[in-house]
Amino acid sequence: MWVYIKNLKDYIGKEVELRGWVWRSRSSGKIAFINMRDGTGIVQVVVEASSVDEETFKNARKLRMESSLIVRGTVKNEERAPGGVEIHAKEVIPVQIPTEDFPINKPDHSIDYLMEHRHLWLRSRKQMHILNIRDAVLKAIRKFYWENDFVQVDTPIFTGAIGESAGNLFEIDYFDYGKVYLAQTGQLYLEAACMALGRVFNLGPTFRAEKSKTRRHLIEFWMNEAEVAYFEHEDNLKLQENLVSYIVKYVLENAREHLEALNRDISKLEKIEPPFPRITYTEAVKMLQKKGYDIEWGDDFGGDEETEIAKQFDKPVFVTHYPRKAKAFYMQPDPDNPDVVLCDDLIAPEGYGEIIGASQRIHDYDLLVERLKEFNLPVESYDWYLDLRKFGSVPHSGFGLGVERTIAWIAGLEHIREAIPFPRTLYRVHP
Amino acid sequence: MWVYIKNLKDYIGKEVELRGWVWRSRSSGKIAFINMRDGTGIVQVVVEASSVDEETFKNARKLRMESSLIVRGTVKNEERAPGGVEIHAKEVIPVQIPTEDFPINKPDHSIDYLMEHRHLWLRSRKQMHILNIRDAVLKAIRKFYWENDFVQVDTPIFTGAIGESAGNLFEIDYFDYGKVYLAQTGQLYLEAACMALGRVFNLGPTFRAEKSKTRRHLIEFWMNEAEVAYFEHEDNLKLQENLVSYIVKYVLENAREHLEALNRDISKLEKIEPPFPRITYTEAVKMLQKKGYDIEWGDDFGGDEETEIAKQFDKPVFVTHYPRKAKAFYMQPDPDNPDVVLCDDLIAPEGYGEIIGASQRIHDYDLLVERLKEFNLPVESYDWYLDLRKFGSVPHSGFGLGVERTIAWIAGLEHIREAIPFPRTLYRVHP
Ligand SMILES: [Mg+2]
Ligand SMILES: [Mg+2]
């Protein structure tokens, strides 16, 4: 019976069939050891010349790294082994034996070489753990929204409308229609949908034609956005801290072995629970100025400033109430100070930077038109978006969470490119 | 306390606050009735002049369709009412009252008008039910893979590689790199990933620059693909029938009220369980010829032929073993007849057409190169894909499920465009 390695503990004393690949192997005279992987784990297969036929033993000895093979044998308790079991082989059937060395076989390949071989690099242990953490983060995001009665509304990628800024957009020729753009955000669509369904979220790829090469940027990345009708700034902050805490807790509970395998400092993650600290933009600027940063009220924060702010806390920190002119046109002014808006950036601890951008949205028609003009945006392109303020407009709020940045933080990765299966960066779309 | 309408049954006799929009309203002398919606349901609010102050009664009377409002009142049992409850209002607070009639207010708007107002059309009852069914289908897909130990591997949209055909691709200028294409499938990437993780799936948007205007085509649509190492043709068929049956069952159990509201014939869906009937392509051609269709062995099926095949069965039907030349280059030849391949199309009942395309993939390096040449494809573009056949190649199989076609079938929609929140068709990317 075909069994996956991660389930072997349920088959102790039984005969099973494993299907997988050679991770490492060695042999000496009358015994061969194959460390075999199948995508769910690694197990040691023991092949003794005395207990198998000659063919099987010969097969076992000629296998090299990443040969594919089928093994039939008995599952034995072996407390010294990583998964607590090993396999005593009766049959070893090679499926395909490479004629060349596996390309990913040294500890010191350059990052460019690894990226060029991403299709094979994925088989390495570290990448396997990261992809399992990614999977857990994606599950957590969905489960959070399901448990909180959100409806998934998939927002379009092709869009004639313009998001936050007209720059950094990829263009497409759309039949006879002319140019369309790849969406940088589904927010405007979620705003329409939350008026129909109350609480909505999306989760999918998004695109920025940004010439950034930092360890925090990808050209194609996944984003989760949420939007809730009748939510105001304070509700929005609570939703965000609940979501982020839920994700971290879910990963700790369901993918802890993968965090441990990456040597992630788990104690740092165990501190992540609501409420998160909050400082205003104005307080943050003052703090940075005291520390000698060359920043003035009105400037946006860069990576260094975000890291400095994050250093003050051991949880993600909300920076709220940014200057109106530093943020997008649709953000609701603070009634106590119309120079700032009811928004927040959520900055992850340990230097991982901004993982959420959020705001309450302007719900008043006249104010929204005024702001479009203030930002020199073409009011006519926002025709349908303005309709939302004409027909039963309500206060509403939402945010966007960068999925890969969240994964990079939780998994403790040095660079965001390992947080996605096939990264697209400024110079790379291959493989 | 703010409560959503769908939860009102838990608050009978209590005072609650509702936040939403006017669905319909009428008043007569001393009493006003507001049918109020909040995205989770509709409830009748009763406003009696004798039990509220003058201001509240005046407010209640001036509300028009899609006015936004907050209502405070008591939840009363009312068996004649749709949700079994109604609200006896104490306060009615208008949030915003439109100055124009709501644009979606007649039963006979043209489809083009409705599509142009999609951002508002979403608020109509039918669209709300469809979006909830979509949400349930998406949940079901994910839960199926979670319960079956698949890892989600998000495949890239930007790709230099070429999928099944070089036609129908959208092009992008990618910085200094040159042209890249929007992926039509993540299959090749999932093939790489299943060698690393065993069982993998994706779920996301995909794009076809196809000049089709049928009720089964969208330019931008969602696809779910799965790929399993060591799965052969038969395993693949079972996985597909289990997935599709799971989705239908999940929707029946979790979104039945939405199916009922759309007058879907539920008895037809209740028949959907494994095993699904199977016929070979060759049998299907013979059957069609007998019925007078002008089709020859080697031709692909069109919509009419698919509908005719589906008519013979009350479950989805697998059409298997298509001619090698009618299908993609990567499909594994049938060992019993190398003119056909180990593939299937799954055709939904009731004329909804093909919802899955599937195959076992060629795992032999030399055969794959031969097939690339047979199809006149540039072998050098498939460098990394061919690597998968050099380093521990194994038999493997997978498929792609069209999400909107599946939704259209389950919800019983006439046109696929209503199965996605913001459809992109040949002439429409707005809103
Ligand atoms: Mg920022
Ligand atoms: Mg077909």
GROMACS .gro file of C-alpha atoms in nm, chain A residues 2-404:
model
  403
    2TRP     CA    1   0.129   0.345  -0.103
    3VAL     CA    2   0.187   0.556   0.208
    4TYR     CA    3   0.329   0.908   0.248
    5ILE     CA    4   0.632   0.942   0.475
    6LYS     CA    5   0.461   1.181   0.716
    7ASN     CA    6   0.203   0.910   0.794
    8LEU     CA    7   0.450   0.627   0.854
    9LYS     CA    8   0.406   0.637   1.231
   10ASP     CA    9   0.058   0.487   1.178
   11TYR     CA   10   0.206   0.183   1.000
   12ILE     CA   11   0.464   0.049   1.244
   13GLY     CA   12   0.521  -0.321   1.186
   14LYS     CA   13   0.333  -0.307   0.855
   15GLU     CA   14   0.448  -0.345   0.498
   16VAL     CA   15   0.421  -0.029   0.294
   17GLU     CA   16   0.517   0.113  -0.041
   18LEU     CA   17   0.695   0.448  -0.060
   19ARG     CA   18   0.726   0.653  -0.376
   20GLY     CA   19   0.978   0.929  -0.387
   21TRP     CA   20   1.331   1.046  -0.449
   22VAL     CA   21   1.676   0.983  -0.307
   23TRP     CA   22   1.771   1.259  -0.068
   24ARG     CA   23   2.111   1.120   0.033
   25SER     CA   24   2.249   0.768   0.019
   26ARG     CA   25   2.554   0.569   0.126
   27SER     CA   26   2.648   0.208   0.130
   28SER     CA   27   2.921  -0.008   0.275
   29GLY     CA   28   2.972  -0.367   0.173
   30LYS     CA   29   2.658  -0.549   0.278
   31ILE     CA   30   2.432  -0.260   0.374
   32ALA     CA   31   2.296   0.048   0.199
   33PHE     CA   32   2.118   0.346   0.355
   34ILE     CA   33   1.888   0.559   0.145
   35ASN     CA   34   1.747   0.879   0.289
   36MET     CA   35   1.434   0.906   0.088
   37ARG     CA   36   1.200   1.206   0.049
   38ASP     CA   37   0.851   1.214  -0.098
   39GLY     CA   38   0.750   1.575  -0.044
   40THR     CA   39   0.594   1.508   0.296
   41GLY     CA   40   0.908   1.409   0.485
   42ILE     CA   41   1.233   1.217   0.483
   43VAL     CA   42   1.287   0.864   0.608
   44GLN     CA   43   1.585   0.632   0.622
   45VAL     CA   44   1.554   0.314   0.417
   46VAL     CA   45   1.783   0.031   0.526
   47VAL     CA   46   1.874  -0.222   0.257
   48GLU     CA   47   2.063  -0.526   0.383
   49ALA     CA   48   2.228  -0.752   0.128
   50SER     CA   49   2.132  -1.053   0.340
   51SER     CA   50   1.758  -0.979   0.338
   52VAL     CA   51   1.693  -0.873  -0.021
   53ASP     CA   52   1.764  -1.032  -0.355
   54GLU     CA   53   2.075  -0.943  -0.550
   55GLU     CA   54   1.889  -0.719  -0.797
   56THR     CA   55   1.742  -0.505  -0.519
   57PHE     CA   56   2.077  -0.460  -0.350
   58LYS     CA   57   2.243  -0.368  -0.677
   59ASN     CA   58   1.965  -0.117  -0.744
   60ALA     CA   59   2.000   0.036  -0.402
   61ARG     CA   60   2.373   0.093  -0.451
   62LYS     CA   61   2.352   0.259  -0.789
   63LEU     CA   62   2.098   0.525  -0.692
   64ARG     CA   63   2.228   0.881  -0.678
   65MET     CA   64   2.089   1.205  -0.543
   66GLU     CA   65   1.734   1.278  -0.676
   67SER     CA   66   1.695   0.940  -0.842
   68SER     CA   67   1.326   0.855  -0.830
   69LEU     CA   68   1.241   0.522  -0.672
   70ILE     CA   69   0.974   0.301  -0.525
   71VAL     CA   70   1.052   0.113  -0.205
   72ARG     CA   71   0.856  -0.170  -0.048
   73GLY     CA   72   0.942  -0.270   0.304
   74THR     CA   73   0.850  -0.287   0.669
   75VAL     CA   74   0.808   0.014   0.898
   76LYS     CA   75   1.020  -0.020   1.214
   77ASN     CA   76   1.026   0.192   1.525
   78GLU     CA   77   1.362   0.367   1.545
   79GLU     CA   78   1.377   0.632   1.808
   80ARG     CA   79   1.714   0.765   1.693
   81ALA     CA   80   1.571   0.838   1.344
   82PRO     CA   81   1.425   1.184   1.270
   83GLY     CA   82   1.063   1.078   1.221
   84GLY     CA   83   1.089   0.801   1.481
   85VAL     CA   84   1.074   0.528   1.215
   86GLU     CA   85   1.283   0.364   0.948
   87ILE     CA   86   1.209   0.127   0.662
   88HIS     CA   87   1.360  -0.216   0.624
   89ALA     CA   88   1.347  -0.266   0.250
   90LYS     CA   89   1.230  -0.577   0.069
   91GLU     CA   90   1.225  -0.424  -0.277
   92VAL     CA   91   1.392  -0.117  -0.427
   93ILE     CA   92   1.270  -0.022  -0.772
   94PRO     CA   93   1.448   0.265  -0.947
   95VAL     CA   94   1.210   0.477  -1.153
   96GLN     CA   95   1.460   0.708  -1.318
   97ILE     CA   96   1.829   0.755  -1.244
   98PRO     CA   97   1.977   1.089  -1.352
   99THR     CA   98   2.277   1.069  -1.580
  100GLU     CA   99   2.413   1.398  -1.441
  101ASP     CA  100   2.478   1.530  -1.092
  102PHE     CA  101   2.178   1.708  -0.943
  103PRO     CA  102   2.243   2.082  -1.000
  104ILE     CA  103   2.163   2.186  -0.642
  105ASN     CA  104   2.428   1.989  -0.454
  106LYS     CA  105   2.657   2.239  -0.287
  107PRO     CA  106   2.610   2.471   0.009
  108ASP     CA  107   2.761   2.770  -0.170
  109HIS     CA  108   2.565   2.818  -0.494
  110SER     CA  109   2.515   3.184  -0.579
  111ILE     CA  110   2.165   3.323  -0.536
  112ASP     CA  111   2.146   3.384  -0.910
  113TYR     CA  112   2.232   3.021  -0.980
  114LEU     CA  113   1.969   2.905  -0.731
  115MET     CA  114   1.705   3.134  -0.878
  116GLU     CA  115   1.789   3.009  -1.229
  117HIS     CA  116   1.728   2.656  -1.097
  118ARG     CA  117   1.424   2.742  -0.889
  119HIS     CA  118   1.234   2.444  -1.040
  120LEU     CA  119   1.490   2.213  -0.876
  121TRP     CA  120   1.585   2.432  -0.580
  122LEU     CA  121   1.228   2.383  -0.453
  123ARG     CA  122   1.328   2.026  -0.363
  124SER     CA  123   1.577   2.142  -0.102
  125ARG     CA  124   1.481   2.105   0.259
  126LYS     CA  125   1.474   2.476   0.344
  127GLN     CA  126   1.248   2.559   0.050
  128MET     CA  127   1.015   2.273   0.141
  129HIS     CA  128   0.977   2.414   0.492
  130ILE     CA  129   0.916   2.767   0.362
  131LEU     CA  130   0.651   2.648   0.117
  132ASN     CA  131   0.474   2.464   0.396
  133ILE     CA  132   0.477   2.779   0.607
  134ARG     CA  133   0.338   2.972   0.310
  135ASP     CA  134   0.064   2.712   0.279
  136ALA     CA  135  -0.019   2.753   0.650
  137VAL     CA  136  -0.029   3.134   0.621
  138LEU     CA  137  -0.269   3.110   0.326
  139LYS     CA  138  -0.489   2.866   0.516
  140ALA     CA  139  -0.490   3.091   0.821
  141ILE     CA  140  -0.594   3.394   0.617
  142ARG     CA  141  -0.889   3.205   0.469
  143LYS     CA  142  -0.997   3.047   0.793
  144PHE     CA  143  -0.992   3.383   0.968
  145TYR     CA  144  -1.230   3.533   0.714
  146TRP     CA  145  -1.453   3.226   0.710
  147GLU     CA  146  -1.485   3.232   1.086
  148ASN     CA  147  -1.567   3.602   1.073
  149ASP     CA  148  -1.840   3.575   0.808
  150PHE     CA  149  -1.659   3.745   0.522
  151VAL     CA  150  -1.747   3.662   0.163
  152GLN     CA  151  -1.459   3.613  -0.080
  153VAL     CA  152  -1.490   3.855  -0.371
  154ASP     CA  153  -1.222   3.805  -0.633
  155THR     CA  154  -1.131   4.141  -0.777
  156PRO     CA  155  -1.026   4.175  -1.141
  157ILE     CA  156  -0.667   4.196  -1.262
  158PHE     CA  157  -0.755   4.372  -1.589
  159THR     CA  158  -0.873   4.716  -1.510
  160GLY     CA  159  -0.935   5.040  -1.691
  161ALA     CA  160  -0.958   5.225  -1.361
  162ILE     CA  161  -0.649   5.362  -1.198
  163GLY     CA  162  -0.556   5.274  -0.841
  164GLU     CA  163  -0.348   5.483  -0.610
  165SER     CA  164  -0.107   5.620  -0.866
  166ALA     CA  165  -0.079   5.616  -1.241
  167GLY     CA  166   0.288   5.515  -1.223
  168ASN     CA  167   0.416   5.163  -1.172
  169LEU     CA  168   0.138   5.005  -1.377
  170PHE     CA  169   0.184   4.729  -1.632
  171GLU     CA  170  -0.003   4.793  -1.957
  172ILE     CA  171  -0.180   4.545  -2.183
  173ASP     CA  172  -0.333   4.582  -2.529
  174TYR     CA  173  -0.688   4.463  -2.484
  175PHE     CA  174  -0.831   4.374  -2.826
  176ASP     CA  175  -0.996   4.679  -2.984
  177TYR     CA  176  -1.056   4.837  -2.645
  178GLY     CA  177  -0.709   4.985  -2.615
  179LYS     CA  178  -0.485   4.988  -2.310
  180VAL     CA  179  -0.582   4.825  -1.986
  181TYR     CA  180  -0.374   4.793  -1.672
  182LEU     CA  181  -0.288   4.515  -1.431
  183ALA     CA  182  -0.449   4.595  -1.099
  184GLN     CA  183  -0.224   4.704  -0.814
  185THR     CA  184  -0.511   4.667  -0.574
  186GLY     CA  185  -0.867   4.539  -0.569
  187GLN     CA  186  -0.969   4.795  -0.311
  188LEU     CA  187  -1.204   5.003  -0.525
  189TYR     CA  188  -1.387   4.683  -0.628
  190LEU     CA  189  -1.404   4.561  -0.270
  191GLU     CA  190  -1.557   4.894  -0.173
  192ALA     CA  191  -1.836   4.829  -0.424
  193ALA     CA  192  -1.874   4.470  -0.304
  194CYS     CA  193  -1.890   4.554   0.067
  195MET     CA  194  -2.196   4.770  -0.006
  196ALA     CA  195  -2.357   4.453  -0.147
  197LEU     CA  196  -2.230   4.190   0.096
  198GLY     CA  197  -2.122   4.369   0.413
  199ARG     CA  198  -1.783   4.208   0.475
  200VAL     CA  199  -1.563   4.102   0.186
  201PHE     CA  200  -1.206   3.995   0.121
  202ASN     CA  201  -0.986   3.897  -0.168
  203LEU     CA  202  -0.664   3.697  -0.193
  204GLY     CA  203  -0.463   3.683  -0.512
  205PRO     CA  204  -0.170   3.807  -0.716
  206THR     CA  205  -0.098   4.171  -0.775
  207PHE     CA  206   0.161   4.356  -0.981
  208ARG     CA  207   0.384   4.660  -0.942
  209ALA     CA  208   0.607   4.780  -1.223
  210GLU     CA  209   0.843   4.925  -0.966
  211LYS     CA  210   1.218   4.936  -1.024
  212SER     CA  211   1.290   4.826  -0.668
  213LYS     CA  212   1.553   4.570  -0.587
  214THR     CA  213   1.523   4.562  -0.209
  215ARG     CA  214   1.479   4.246  -0.009
  216ARG     CA  215   1.118   4.356   0.054
  217HIS     CA  216   1.001   4.394  -0.307
  218LEU     CA  217   0.865   4.161  -0.569
  219ILE     CA  218   0.719   4.258  -0.905
  220GLU     CA  219   0.444   3.998  -0.870
  221PHE     CA  220   0.322   3.927  -0.519
  222TRP     CA  221   0.012   3.809  -0.336
  223MET     CA  222  -0.209   4.042  -0.144
  224ASN     CA  223  -0.503   3.996   0.086
  225GLU     CA  224  -0.743   4.285   0.107
  226ALA     CA  225  -1.052   4.323   0.323
  227GLU     CA  226  -1.326   4.584   0.326
  228VAL     CA  227  -1.617   4.624   0.568
  229ALA     CA  228  -1.921   4.847   0.533
  230TYR     CA  229  -1.990   5.057   0.842
  231PHE     CA  230  -1.641   4.992   0.982
  232GLU     CA  231  -1.457   5.298   1.104
  233HIS     CA  232  -1.089   5.351   1.184
  234GLU     CA  233  -1.099   5.184   1.526
  235ASP     CA  234  -1.288   4.875   1.399
  236ASN     CA  235  -1.034   4.852   1.119
  237LEU     CA  236  -0.736   4.845   1.357
  238LYS     CA  237  -0.897   4.570   1.563
  239LEU     CA  238  -0.970   4.362   1.256
  240GLN     CA  239  -0.607   4.390   1.147
  241GLU     CA  240  -0.456   4.295   1.481
  242ASN     CA  241  -0.695   4.003   1.510
  243LEU     CA  242  -0.607   3.880   1.160
  244VAL     CA  243  -0.231   3.906   1.207
  245SER     CA  244  -0.244   3.742   1.551
  246TYR     CA  245  -0.462   3.464   1.411
  247ILE     CA  246  -0.215   3.396   1.129
  248VAL     CA  247   0.081   3.374   1.366
  249LYS     CA  248  -0.105   3.151   1.610
  250TYR     CA  249  -0.226   2.923   1.331
  251VAL     CA  250   0.126   2.881   1.194
  252LEU     CA  251   0.261   2.812   1.544
  253GLU     CA  252  -0.003   2.545   1.594
  254ASN     CA  253  -0.001   2.389   1.248
  255ALA     CA  254   0.344   2.440   1.103
  256ARG     CA  255   0.565   2.462   1.410
  257GLU     CA  256   0.796   2.184   1.291
  258HIS     CA  257   0.870   2.385   0.979
  259LEU     CA  258   0.951   2.698   1.184
  260GLU     CA  259   1.177   2.490   1.406
  261ALA     CA  260   1.352   2.336   1.107
  262LEU     CA  261   1.433   2.689   0.988
  263ASN     CA  262   1.563   2.775   1.337
  264ARG     CA  263   1.306   3.049   1.372
  265ASP     CA  264   1.306   3.208   1.718
  266ILE     CA  265   0.960   3.092   1.815
  267SER     CA  266   0.950   3.283   2.142
  268LYS     CA  267   0.935   3.606   1.938
  269LEU     CA  268   0.625   3.481   1.755
  270GLU     CA  269   0.456   3.364   2.071
  271LYS     CA  270   0.433   3.725   2.189
  272ILE     CA  271   0.212   3.823   1.895
  273GLU     CA  272  -0.138   3.881   2.029
  274PRO     CA  273  -0.380   4.171   2.042
  275PRO     CA  274  -0.369   4.454   2.124
  276PHE     CA  275  -0.080   4.586   1.912
  277PRO     CA  276   0.097   4.908   2.012
  278ARG     CA  277   0.001   5.226   1.828
  279ILE     CA  278   0.185   5.547   1.762
  280THR     CA  279   0.081   5.834   1.544
  281TYR     CA  280   0.286   5.939   1.246
  282THR     CA  281   0.360   6.265   1.424
  283GLU     CA  282   0.493   6.083   1.732
  284ALA     CA  283   0.701   5.857   1.510
  285VAL     CA  284   0.859   6.154   1.332
  286LYS     CA  285   0.949   6.313   1.664
  287MET     CA  286   1.100   5.990   1.789
  288LEU     CA  287   1.304   5.950   1.471
  289GLN     CA  288   1.424   6.309   1.482
  290LYS     CA  289   1.541   6.256   1.841
  291LYS     CA  290   1.741   5.958   1.721
  292GLY     CA  291   1.906   6.176   1.458
  293TYR     CA  292   1.712   6.071   1.148
  294ASP     CA  293   1.692   6.338   0.880
  295ILE     CA  294   1.314   6.340   0.846
  296GLU     CA  295   1.054   6.613   0.849
  297TRP     CA  296   0.684   6.609   0.913
  298GLY     CA  297   0.525   6.524   0.577
  299ASP     CA  298   0.794   6.284   0.453
  300ASP     CA  299   0.710   5.915   0.405
  301PHE     CA  300   0.912   5.655   0.592
  302GLY     CA  301   1.170   5.440   0.416
  303GLY     CA  302   1.288   5.096   0.517
  304ASP     CA  303   1.540   5.231   0.772
  305GLU     CA  304   1.282   5.445   0.947
  306GLU     CA  305   1.036   5.154   0.958
  307THR     CA  306   1.301   4.931   1.112
  308GLU     CA  307   1.382   5.196   1.373
  309ILE     CA  308   1.014   5.232   1.465
  310ALA     CA  309   0.970   4.853   1.482
  311LYS     CA  310   1.273   4.819   1.712
  312GLN     CA  311   1.084   4.996   1.989
  313PHE     CA  312   0.830   4.714   2.015
  314ASP     CA  313   0.816   4.336   2.025
  315LYS     CA  314   0.484   4.320   1.841
  316PRO     CA  315   0.376   4.468   1.510
  317VAL     CA  316   0.312   4.839   1.558
  318PHE     CA  317   0.040   5.055   1.406
  319VAL     CA  318   0.158   5.390   1.278
  320THR     CA  319  -0.156   5.597   1.238
  321HIS     CA  320  -0.273   5.940   1.122
  322TYR     CA  321  -0.032   6.011   0.836
  323PRO     CA  322  -0.033   6.349   0.664
  324ARG     CA  323  -0.310   6.370   0.409
  325LYS     CA  324  -0.064   6.463   0.134
  326ALA     CA  325   0.158   6.159   0.194
  327LYS     CA  326  -0.129   5.911   0.145
  328ALA     CA  327  -0.388   5.818  -0.116
  329PHE     CA  328  -0.675   6.046  -0.215
  330TYR     CA  329  -0.950   5.821  -0.077
  331MET     CA  330  -0.854   5.832   0.290
  332GLN     CA  331  -1.096   5.984   0.538
  333PRO     CA  332  -0.968   6.301   0.710
  334ASP     CA  333  -0.937   6.294   1.086
  335PRO     CA  334  -1.227   6.505   1.220
  336ASP     CA  335  -0.993   6.641   1.490
  337ASN     CA  336  -0.721   6.742   1.244
  338PRO     CA  337  -0.798   6.749   0.872
  339ASP     CA  338  -0.426   6.760   0.782
  340VAL     CA  339  -0.399   6.391   0.875
  341VAL     CA  340  -0.607   6.092   0.769
  342LEU     CA  341  -0.764   5.796   0.950
  343CYS     CA  342  -0.514   5.541   0.827
  344ASP     CA  343  -0.253   5.301   0.952
  345ASP     CA  344   0.052   5.117   0.834
  346LEU     CA  345   0.124   4.802   1.032
  347ILE     CA  346   0.498   4.752   1.069
  348ALA     CA  347   0.623   4.403   1.150
  349PRO     CA  348   0.885   4.347   1.419
  350GLU     CA  349   1.249   4.253   1.356
  351GLY     CA  350   1.297   4.479   1.056
  352TYR     CA  351   1.049   4.312   0.823
  353GLY     CA  352   0.882   4.641   0.740
  354GLU     CA  353   0.528   4.735   0.651
  355ILE     CA  354   0.295   4.439   0.614
  356ILE     CA  355  -0.038   4.625   0.604
  357GLY     CA  356  -0.158   4.954   0.461
  358ALA     CA  357  -0.507   5.054   0.575
  359SER     CA  358  -0.756   5.335   0.604
  360GLN     CA  359  -1.108   5.445   0.655
  361ARG     CA  360  -1.234   5.556   0.314
  362ILE     CA  361  -1.401   5.887   0.234
  363HIS     CA  362  -1.775   5.827   0.208
  364ASP     CA  363  -1.888   6.182   0.129
  365TYR     CA  364  -1.931   6.247  -0.243
  366ASP     CA  365  -1.828   6.612  -0.245
  367LEU     CA  366  -1.521   6.556  -0.031
  368LEU     CA  367  -1.410   6.267  -0.253
  369VAL     CA  368  -1.440   6.479  -0.568
  370GLU     CA  369  -1.247   6.756  -0.394
  371ARG     CA  370  -0.970   6.513  -0.305
  372LEU     CA  371  -0.950   6.368  -0.656
  373LYS     CA  372  -0.892   6.722  -0.780
  374GLU     CA  373  -0.640   6.797  -0.505
  375PHE     CA  374  -0.440   6.492  -0.624
  376ASN     CA  375  -0.482   6.592  -0.991
  377LEU     CA  376  -0.661   6.267  -1.072
  378PRO     CA  377  -0.907   6.244  -1.363
  379VAL     CA  378  -1.249   6.258  -1.193
  380GLU     CA  379  -1.420   6.098  -1.496
  381SER     CA  380  -1.213   5.777  -1.457
  382TYR     CA  381  -1.370   5.734  -1.115
  383ASP     CA  382  -1.729   5.747  -1.240
  384TRP     CA  383  -1.841   5.416  -1.096
  385TYR     CA  384  -1.636   5.461  -0.780
  386LEU     CA  385  -1.812   5.791  -0.717
  387ASP     CA  386  -2.149   5.618  -0.770
  388LEU     CA  387  -2.081   5.432  -0.444
  389ARG     CA  388  -2.103   5.772  -0.269
  390LYS     CA  389  -2.429   5.862  -0.445
  391PHE     CA  390  -2.635   5.555  -0.369
  392GLY     CA  391  -2.645   5.467  -0.002
  393SER     CA  392  -2.293   5.569   0.091
  394VAL     CA  393  -2.174   5.454   0.433
  395PRO     CA  394  -1.854   5.487   0.633
  396HIS     CA  395  -1.631   5.193   0.548
  397SER     CA  396  -1.276   5.081   0.602
  398GLY     CA  397  -1.030   4.825   0.480
  399PHE     CA  398  -0.670   4.726   0.429
  400GLY     CA  399  -0.425   4.526   0.224
  401LEU     CA  400  -0.185   4.269   0.371
  402GLY     CA  401   0.131   4.177   0.181
  403VAL     CA  402   0.134   3.799   0.188
  404GLU     CA  403   0.503   3.744   0.109
   0.00000   0.00000   0.00000
